[in-house]
C-alpha cells in the first residue's frame, strides 16, 4: 500500500507491478523487492500491486525484505483487488479491500514483470488503453523482444548478424517429427533448443547429440507453442545494457559484461539465479577500443530496430569466426541489485538507486 513518508503528497506516485502468471513469477518478486529497498523515497511513493500466479491483481502490503531469490517468493491472494482506470487518462487505480472501494492516484506504472503476461506487450497494451504512463518498452518492442523468432527476423532485416535458426511449432512437431529431425541435419552440433517466448533460460537445452533432440523439443514446447532450434556459436558471451536517450538524445549503451563458462556449460536458469560453480561474471569485460565501440553501436542499433524505449539488455556472442552476433534482446531484464543489467550500469557510472530513478524519469517523458 502507499507509504506515509513525510511530504508524500509532493512525491511521484509509482505503481509497481510484480509477480504475474509466467514461470518467472519469483524472479519478478525478487526484482520488486530489490527495487522497493532502493527506491528514492524522497522523490517517489510506491503503490505496490502484486499479481498472483492465477492473475489476481492485489494491493500488496508485505515486507520487501521477504522478496528475495533465496525465498523464491510467490504473491499470495490477500482478497484485495486492483483495477486499471475505466476511462483513459484517469490516473487512478480502483482498489477494493476490507475497507471498501476507493481510488488511489498514480502518476506512472513500473511493470517489473518477466516473461509472458507482462514482458510481452500484454500489460503494456492494457496500460496504453487506460492512458497510464509507464516505464519501459511499448507494446511492439515488448512483443518482438519476447518472441525470439521475430527478434531474429527484425534484427536480420536491419542487417544485424544473428545465429542461424529454424522455428518449429508444436503442431509441426506432433504431426511430423521426422521432417523436423531431417531439417536438423542442416545444423552443426551443438544446437540450442529454446521456447520462442520465455525468458531466464527457462526451457532451454543444449543439444550435443541427435539422441537428445526429442527431449529438448519436449522441454521447450512445454513452455510455448513454438520452439527455436539455433546453431551454437562458439565465442565469448557478452551482455550490454541500453537506456533511452533523454529528450530526443541518442540511446546509450553500457560497458560490456562477460559470462565466463566452464567447458560444456551454458548460462541456464540455475547458473543465473542459484549460482554455484560453472560461471563467472567479468564486468567490465576487456575489449579493445574498436570492438567495444562496435558492441555498443550494435546494441543501440538492435534496441532501435525493435523500437525500444526505456531499457533493454542485448546479449551477444563475440567470435573470431563469426564476429559480433546478437543472441537476444531482453526488454525487462533481471533487475535485482546483483543482476547483470544494474551491474553493467554500475560499471558505467550509474548506481542502482540512480538507475531506478532514471528509468522512472524516462517513462515520465516517453511520448507513446
CSV table of C-alpha atoms in Angstrom, one decimal:
chain,number,residue,atom,x,y,z
A,1,UNK,CA,0.0,0.0,0.0
A,2,UNK,CA,1.2,3.6,-0.3
A,3,UNK,CA,3.6,4.6,2.4
A,4,UNK,CA,3.2,7.5,4.8
A,5,UNK,CA,6.6,9.2,4.3
A,6,UNK,CA,6.6,12.9,5.1
A,7,UNK,CA,5.8,15.0,2.1
A,8,UNK,CA,4.1,12.1,0.3
A,9,UNK,CA,1.7,14.5,-1.5
A,10,UNK,CA,4.5,16.1,-3.4
A,11,UNK,CA,6.1,12.9,-4.5
A,12,UNK,CA,5.6,11.0,-7.7
A,13,UNK,CA,3.3,8.0,-7.1
A,14,UNK,CA,4.7,4.9,-8.8
A,15,UNK,CA,2.5,1.8,-9.2
A,16,UNK,CA,4.9,-1.1,-9.1
A,17,UNK,CA,3.5,-4.2,-10.8
A,18,UNK,CA,5.2,-7.5,-10.0
A,19,UNK,CA,4.6,-11.3,-9.8
A,20,UNK,CA,2.4,-12.3,-12.7
A,21,UNK,CA,1.3,-15.5,-14.4
A,22,UNK,CA,4.6,-16.6,-16.0
A,23,UNK,CA,7.1,-19.2,-14.9
A,24,UNK,CA,9.4,-16.3,-13.9
A,25,UNK,CA,7.0,-15.2,-11.2
A,26,UNK,CA,9.5,-15.5,-8.4
A,27,UNK,CA,12.2,-13.6,-10.4
A,28,UNK,CA,9.8,-10.7,-10.7
A,29,UNK,CA,9.1,-10.8,-7.0
A,30,UNK,CA,12.8,-10.7,-6.2
A,31,UNK,CA,13.3,-7.8,-8.6
A,32,UNK,CA,10.4,-5.9,-7.0
A,33,UNK,CA,11.9,-6.4,-3.5
A,34,UNK,CA,15.2,-5.0,-4.6
A,35,UNK,CA,13.6,-2.0,-6.3
A,36,UNK,CA,11.5,-1.3,-3.2
A,37,UNK,CA,14.5,-1.4,-1.0
A,38,UNK,CA,16.4,1.0,-3.2
A,39,UNK,CA,13.7,3.4,-4.4
A,40,UNK,CA,14.3,7.1,-3.6
A,41,UNK,CA,11.5,7.6,-1.1
A,42,UNK,CA,12.2,11.4,-1.0
A,43,UNK,CA,11.0,11.6,-4.6
A,44,UNK,CA,8.8,8.6,-5.2
A,45,UNK,CA,5.9,7.0,-3.3
A,46,UNK,CA,5.3,3.3,-4.3
A,47,UNK,CA,1.8,1.8,-4.7
A,48,UNK,CA,2.6,-1.9,-4.8
A,49,UNK,CA,0.5,-4.2,-6.9
A,50,UNK,CA,1.2,-7.9,-6.6
A,51,UNK,CA,-0.2,-10.2,-9.3
A,52,UNK,CA,-0.8,-13.7,-8.2
A,53,UNK,CA,0.2,-16.7,-10.3
A,54,UNK,CA,-3.5,-17.1,-11.1
A,55,UNK,CA,-3.7,-13.5,-12.4
A,56,UNK,CA,-5.4,-11.7,-9.5
A,57,UNK,CA,-4.2,-8.0,-9.1
A,58,UNK,CA,-3.8,-7.3,-5.4
A,59,UNK,CA,-2.7,-4.4,-3.3
A,60,UNK,CA,0.4,-5.8,-1.8
A,61,UNK,CA,1.2,-4.9,1.8
A,62,UNK,CA,4.1,-7.2,2.7
A,63,UNK,CA,7.7,-6.7,3.7
A,64,UNK,CA,10.1,-6.1,0.7
A,65,UNK,CA,12.8,-7.9,2.8
A,66,UNK,CA,10.8,-11.1,2.1
A,67,UNK,CA,11.1,-10.7,-1.6
A,68,UNK,CA,14.4,-12.4,-2.3
A,69,UNK,CA,15.6,-15.1,-4.7
A,70,UNK,CA,16.6,-17.3,-1.8
A,71,UNK,CA,13.0,-17.4,-0.6
A,72,UNK,CA,11.6,-17.9,-4.2
A,73,UNK,CA,8.5,-15.8,-3.2
A,74,UNK,CA,5.0,-16.1,-4.5
A,75,UNK,CA,2.3,-13.4,-4.4
A,76,UNK,CA,-0.5,-14.6,-2.2
A,77,UNK,CA,-4.1,-13.6,-2.8
A,78,UNK,CA,-5.0,-11.4,0.1
A,79,UNK,CA,-8.5,-10.8,-1.1
A,80,UNK,CA,-7.9,-7.2,-2.3
A,81,UNK,CA,-8.4,-6.3,-6.0
A,82,UNK,CA,-6.8,-3.6,-8.0
A,83,UNK,CA,-8.3,-2.4,-11.3
A,84,UNK,CA,-7.0,-0.1,-14.0
A,85,UNK,CA,-8.9,3.1,-14.8
A,86,UNK,CA,-12.0,2.5,-16.8
A,87,UNK,CA,-11.7,5.9,-18.6
A,88,UNK,CA,-8.5,6.6,-20.5
A,89,UNK,CA,-6.4,9.3,-18.8
A,90,UNK,CA,-7.9,9.0,-15.3
A,91,UNK,CA,-4.7,8.4,-13.4
A,92,UNK,CA,-6.3,6.5,-10.5
A,93,UNK,CA,-6.3,2.8,-9.7
A,94,UNK,CA,-9.5,1.3,-8.2
A,95,UNK,CA,-8.8,-0.6,-5.1
A,96,UNK,CA,-11.3,-2.9,-3.3
A,97,UNK,CA,-10.4,-4.5,0.0
A,98,UNK,CA,-11.9,-4.9,3.5
A,99,UNK,CA,-12.3,-1.2,3.8
A,100,UNK,CA,-14.5,-1.0,0.7
A,101,UNK,CA,-13.7,0.5,-2.7
A,102,UNK,CA,-11.5,3.6,-3.1
A,103,UNK,CA,-9.4,5.3,-5.8
A,104,UNK,CA,-5.6,5.5,-5.5
A,105,UNK,CA,-3.9,8.2,-7.6
A,106,UNK,CA,-0.8,7.2,-9.6
A,107,UNK,CA,1.5,9.2,-11.8
A,108,UNK,CA,3.2,6.3,-13.6
A,109,UNK,CA,3.3,2.5,-13.6
A,110,UNK,CA,6.5,0.5,-13.4
A,111,UNK,CA,5.8,-3.0,-14.6
A,112,UNK,CA,8.5,-5.2,-13.3
A,113,UNK,CA,7.2,-8.4,-14.9
A,114,UNK,CA,9.2,-11.1,-16.6
A,115,UNK,CA,8.0,-13.4,-19.3
A,116,UNK,CA,4.6,-13.9,-20.8
A,117,UNK,CA,1.6,-11.9,-19.5
A,118,UNK,CA,3.9,-9.0,-18.5
A,119,UNK,CA,7.0,-8.6,-20.6
A,120,UNK,CA,5.4,-9.5,-23.9
A,121,UNK,CA,3.2,-6.4,-24.6
A,122,UNK,CA,0.0,-7.6,-23.0
A,123,UNK,CA,0.3,-5.5,-19.8
A,124,UNK,CA,1.7,-2.6,-21.9
A,125,UNK,CA,-1.3,-2.8,-24.1
A,126,UNK,CA,-3.6,-2.6,-21.1
A,127,UNK,CA,-1.8,0.4,-19.8
A,128,UNK,CA,-2.0,2.1,-23.2
A,129,UNK,CA,-5.8,1.5,-23.2
A,130,UNK,CA,-6.0,3.0,-19.7
A,131,UNK,CA,-3.9,6.0,-20.7
A,132,UNK,CA,-1.4,5.4,-17.9
A,133,UNK,CA,2.3,6.4,-18.4
A,134,UNK,CA,4.6,3.5,-17.8
A,135,UNK,CA,8.3,2.6,-17.5
A,136,UNK,CA,10.0,0.6,-20.2
A,137,UNK,CA,9.2,-0.7,-23.7
A,138,UNK,CA,6.0,-0.3,-25.5
A,139,UNK,CA,3.7,-2.9,-27.0
A,140,UNK,CA,5.6,-3.6,-30.2
A,141,UNK,CA,9.1,-3.7,-28.7
A,142,UNK,CA,7.9,-5.9,-25.8
A,143,UNK,CA,6.1,-8.3,-28.1
A,144,UNK,CA,9.1,-8.5,-30.6
A,145,UNK,CA,11.7,-8.8,-27.8
A,146,UNK,CA,9.7,-11.6,-26.1
A,147,UNK,CA,9.5,-13.7,-29.3
A,148,UNK,CA,12.9,-14.9,-30.3
A,149,UNK,CA,11.8,-15.8,-33.8
A,150,UNK,CA,10.6,-12.3,-34.5
A,151,UNK,CA,13.5,-10.7,-32.7
A,152,UNK,CA,15.8,-12.5,-35.1
A,153,UNK,CA,13.7,-11.7,-38.1
A,154,UNK,CA,13.7,-8.0,-37.3
A,155,UNK,CA,17.4,-7.8,-36.5
A,156,UNK,CA,18.4,-9.8,-39.6
A,157,UNK,CA,16.3,-7.4,-41.7
A,158,UNK,CA,18.1,-4.5,-40.1
A,159,UNK,CA,21.4,-6.0,-41.1
A,160,UNK,CA,22.4,-7.2,-37.7
A,161,UNK,CA,24.0,-10.6,-37.5
A,162,UNK,CA,22.2,-13.4,-35.6
A,163,UNK,CA,22.8,-17.1,-35.3
A,164,UNK,CA,21.2,-19.3,-37.9
A,165,UNK,CA,17.9,-20.9,-36.7
A,166,UNK,CA,14.7,-22.7,-37.5
A,167,UNK,CA,11.4,-22.3,-35.8
A,168,UNK,CA,9.2,-25.3,-35.1
A,169,UNK,CA,5.6,-25.2,-34.0
A,170,UNK,CA,4.1,-27.7,-31.5
A,171,UNK,CA,1.7,-28.7,-34.3
A,172,UNK,CA,4.6,-29.4,-36.7
A,173,UNK,CA,6.4,-31.4,-34.1
A,174,UNK,CA,3.3,-33.5,-33.3
A,175,UNK,CA,2.3,-34.0,-36.9
A,176,UNK,CA,5.7,-34.9,-38.4
A,177,UNK,CA,8.7,-35.1,-36.1
A,178,UNK,CA,10.7,-37.0,-38.7
A,179,UNK,CA,10.5,-34.0,-41.0
A,180,UNK,CA,11.8,-31.7,-38.2
A,181,UNK,CA,14.6,-34.1,-37.5
A,182,UNK,CA,15.5,-34.1,-41.1
A,183,UNK,CA,15.8,-30.3,-41.0
A,184,UNK,CA,18.1,-30.7,-38.0
A,185,UNK,CA,20.6,-32.3,-40.4
A,186,UNK,CA,21.3,-28.8,-41.8
A,187,UNK,CA,22.7,-27.6,-38.5
A,188,UNK,CA,26.1,-28.5,-37.0
A,189,UNK,CA,26.1,-29.7,-33.4
A,190,UNK,CA,25.7,-28.5,-30.8
A,191,UNK,CA,22.4,-26.7,-31.2
A,192,UNK,CA,20.3,-24.9,-28.6
A,193,UNK,CA,16.6,-25.6,-28.4
A,194,UNK,CA,14.5,-22.8,-26.8
A,195,UNK,CA,10.9,-21.8,-26.3
A,196,UNK,CA,10.2,-18.9,-28.7
A,197,UNK,CA,8.6,-16.9,-25.9
A,198,UNK,CA,10.2,-17.5,-22.5
A,199,UNK,CA,13.0,-15.8,-20.5
A,200,UNK,CA,15.5,-16.5,-17.8
A,201,UNK,CA,16.7,-19.6,-19.9
A,202,UNK,CA,13.5,-21.4,-18.9
A,203,UNK,CA,13.0,-24.4,-21.1
A,204,UNK,CA,16.4,-24.1,-22.9
A,205,UNK,CA,18.5,-27.1,-23.7
A,206,UNK,CA,22.0,-27.6,-25.2
A,207,UNK,CA,21.8,-30.5,-27.6
A,208,UNK,CA,25.2,-32.1,-28.5
A,209,UNK,CA,23.7,-35.3,-30.0
A,210,UNK,CA,20.6,-36.0,-32.1
A,211,UNK,CA,19.7,-38.6,-29.4
A,212,UNK,CA,18.9,-35.7,-27.1
A,213,UNK,CA,16.9,-33.6,-29.6
A,214,UNK,CA,13.5,-35.1,-28.9
A,215,UNK,CA,13.7,-34.5,-25.2
A,216,UNK,CA,14.9,-30.9,-25.7
A,217,UNK,CA,11.9,-30.3,-28.0
A,218,UNK,CA,9.5,-31.6,-25.4
A,219,UNK,CA,11.0,-29.3,-22.8
A,220,UNK,CA,10.8,-26.2,-25.0
A,221,UNK,CA,7.3,-26.9,-26.3
A,222,UNK,CA,6.1,-27.4,-22.7
A,223,UNK,CA,6.8,-23.7,-22.2
A,224,UNK,CA,5.4,-22.4,-25.6
A,225,UNK,CA,3.7,-23.4,-28.8
A,226,UNK,CA,6.8,-22.8,-30.8
A,227,UNK,CA,10.5,-23.7,-30.3
A,228,UNK,CA,13.6,-22.3,-31.9
A,229,UNK,CA,16.5,-24.6,-32.9
A,230,UNK,CA,19.6,-22.4,-33.0
A,231,UNK,CA,23.1,-23.1,-34.1
A,232,UNK,CA,25.6,-22.9,-31.2
A,233,UNK,CA,28.0,-20.0,-31.7
A,234,UNK,CA,31.4,-20.6,-30.1
A,235,UNK,CA,32.8,-17.4,-28.6
A,236,UNK,CA,32.7,-15.0,-25.7
A,237,UNK,CA,29.2,-14.5,-24.2
A,238,UNK,CA,28.8,-10.7,-23.6
A,239,UNK,CA,25.9,-8.6,-22.5
A,240,UNK,CA,25.4,-4.8,-22.7
A,241,UNK,CA,22.7,-2.6,-21.2
A,242,UNK,CA,20.9,0.1,-23.2
A,243,UNK,CA,19.0,3.1,-21.9
A,244,UNK,CA,16.9,5.5,-24.0
A,245,UNK,CA,18.3,9.0,-24.5
A,246,UNK,CA,16.9,12.0,-22.7
A,247,UNK,CA,14.7,14.5,-24.6
A,248,UNK,CA,15.4,13.2,-28.1
A,249,UNK,CA,19.1,12.4,-27.5
A,250,UNK,CA,20.6,9.1,-28.7
A,251,UNK,CA,20.2,5.9,-26.8
A,252,UNK,CA,23.1,4.9,-24.6
A,253,UNK,CA,24.9,1.6,-24.2
A,254,UNK,CA,26.8,0.5,-21.1
A,255,UNK,CA,30.2,-1.1,-20.8
A,256,UNK,CA,30.1,-4.8,-21.6
A,257,UNK,CA,29.9,-7.7,-19.1
A,258,UNK,CA,31.2,-11.2,-19.9
A,259,UNK,CA,29.9,-14.5,-18.7
A,260,UNK,CA,32.8,-17.0,-18.4
A,261,UNK,CA,31.6,-20.5,-18.5
A,262,UNK,CA,33.3,-23.8,-17.8
A,263,UNK,CA,33.7,-26.2,-20.7
A,264,UNK,CA,30.4,-27.7,-21.8
A,265,UNK,CA,28.2,-25.4,-19.7
A,266,UNK,CA,25.7,-22.8,-20.8
A,267,UNK,CA,24.1,-20.0,-18.9
A,268,UNK,CA,21.0,-21.7,-17.7
A,269,UNK,CA,18.4,-20.8,-15.1
A,270,UNK,CA,20.4,-22.4,-12.2
A,271,UNK,CA,23.6,-20.6,-13.0
A,272,UNK,CA,21.8,-17.3,-13.5
A,273,UNK,CA,19.8,-17.3,-10.3
A,274,UNK,CA,21.1,-20.0,-8.0
A,275,UNK,CA,24.8,-19.5,-8.5
A,276,UNK,CA,27.3,-22.3,-7.9
A,277,UNK,CA,30.3,-23.4,-9.9
A,278,UNK,CA,30.4,-23.2,-13.6
A,279,UNK,CA,30.0,-19.5,-14.4
A,280,UNK,CA,31.8,-16.2,-13.5
A,281,UNK,CA,30.8,-12.6,-14.4
A,282,UNK,CA,33.6,-10.2,-15.5
A,283,UNK,CA,32.5,-6.5,-15.7
A,284,UNK,CA,33.7,-4.5,-17.4
A,285,UNK,CA,34.8,-7.1,-19.9
A,286,UNK,CA,38.2,-6.4,-21.5
A,287,UNK,CA,37.9,-5.5,-25.2
A,288,UNK,CA,40.0,-3.3,-27.5
A,289,UNK,CA,38.5,0.1,-28.3
A,290,UNK,CA,37.3,-0.9,-31.8
A,291,UNK,CA,35.4,-4.0,-30.6
A,292,UNK,CA,34.0,-2.1,-27.6
A,293,UNK,CA,32.7,0.7,-30.0
A,294,UNK,CA,31.2,-2.0,-32.3
A,295,UNK,CA,29.4,-3.7,-29.5
A,296,UNK,CA,27.9,-0.5,-28.1
A,297,UNK,CA,26.9,0.6,-31.6
A,298,UNK,CA,25.3,-2.7,-32.4
A,299,UNK,CA,23.5,-2.8,-29.0
A,300,UNK,CA,21.9,0.6,-29.7
A,301,UNK,CA,21.1,-0.4,-33.3
A,302,UNK,CA,19.3,-3.6,-32.1
A,303,UNK,CA,17.4,-1.6,-29.5
A,304,UNK,CA,16.2,0.9,-32.1
A,305,UNK,CA,15.4,-1.8,-34.6
A,306,UNK,CA,12.7,-3.1,-32.3
A,307,UNK,CA,11.5,0.4,-31.4
A,308,UNK,CA,12.9,0.1,-27.9
A,309,UNK,CA,12.1,2.5,-25.1
A,310,UNK,CA,13.4,2.8,-21.6
A,311,UNK,CA,15.7,-0.1,-21.2
A,312,UNK,CA,16.9,-3.4,-22.6
A,313,UNK,CA,19.8,-5.8,-22.3
A,314,UNK,CA,21.3,-7.0,-25.5
A,315,UNK,CA,23.2,-10.4,-25.4
A,316,UNK,CA,26.0,-11.2,-27.8
A,317,UNK,CA,28.4,-13.8,-28.9
A,318,UNK,CA,31.8,-12.4,-29.9
A,319,UNK,CA,33.5,-15.0,-32.1
A,320,UNK,CA,36.8,-15.0,-34.0
A,321,UNK,CA,34.9,-16.9,-36.8
A,322,UNK,CA,31.6,-15.1,-36.8
A,323,UNK,CA,32.4,-11.6,-35.4
A,324,UNK,CA,29.7,-9.9,-33.3
A,325,UNK,CA,26.5,-11.9,-33.2
A,326,UNK,CA,23.3,-10.8,-31.3
A,327,UNK,CA,21.9,-13.7,-29.3
A,328,UNK,CA,18.7,-12.0,-28.0
A,329,UNK,CA,17.2,-8.8,-26.6
A,330,UNK,CA,15.6,-8.7,-23.1
A,331,UNK,CA,13.2,-5.9,-22.8
A,332,UNK,CA,12.7,-6.3,-19.0
A,333,UNK,CA,16.0,-7.8,-17.8
A,334,UNK,CA,16.5,-9.2,-14.3
A,335,UNK,CA,16.7,-6.1,-12.1
A,336,UNK,CA,17.9,-7.2,-8.7
A,337,UNK,CA,20.9,-5.2,-7.4
A,338,UNK,CA,23.2,-8.1,-8.4
A,339,UNK,CA,21.6,-8.8,-11.8
A,340,UNK,CA,23.7,-8.2,-14.9
A,341,UNK,CA,21.7,-5.1,-16.1
A,342,UNK,CA,22.3,-3.0,-13.0
A,343,UNK,CA,25.9,-4.3,-12.7
A,344,UNK,CA,26.6,-3.2,-16.2
A,345,UNK,CA,25.4,0.4,-15.5
A,346,UNK,CA,27.2,0.4,-12.1
A,347,UNK,CA,30.4,-0.2,-14.0
A,348,UNK,CA,29.4,2.5,-16.5
A,349,UNK,CA,28.8,5.1,-13.8
A,350,UNK,CA,25.1,4.9,-12.8
A,351,UNK,CA,24.4,3.3,-9.4
A,352,UNK,CA,21.4,1.1,-8.7
A,353,UNK,CA,19.2,3.7,-7.0
A,354,UNK,CA,20.0,6.3,-9.6
A,355,UNK,CA,19.2,3.7,-12.3
A,356,UNK,CA,15.7,3.2,-10.9
A,357,UNK,CA,15.2,7.0,-10.8
A,358,UNK,CA,16.5,7.3,-14.4
A,359,UNK,CA,14.0,4.7,-15.7
A,360,UNK,CA,11.1,6.3,-14.0
A,361,UNK,CA,12.0,9.7,-15.4
A,362,UNK,CA,12.4,8.2,-18.8
A,363,UNK,CA,9.0,6.7,-18.5
A,364,UNK,CA,7.5,10.1,-17.5
A,365,UNK,CA,8.9,11.7,-20.6
A,366,UNK,CA,8.0,9.0,-23.1
A,367,UNK,CA,5.6,10.1,-25.8
A,368,UNK,CA,3.7,7.0,-26.8
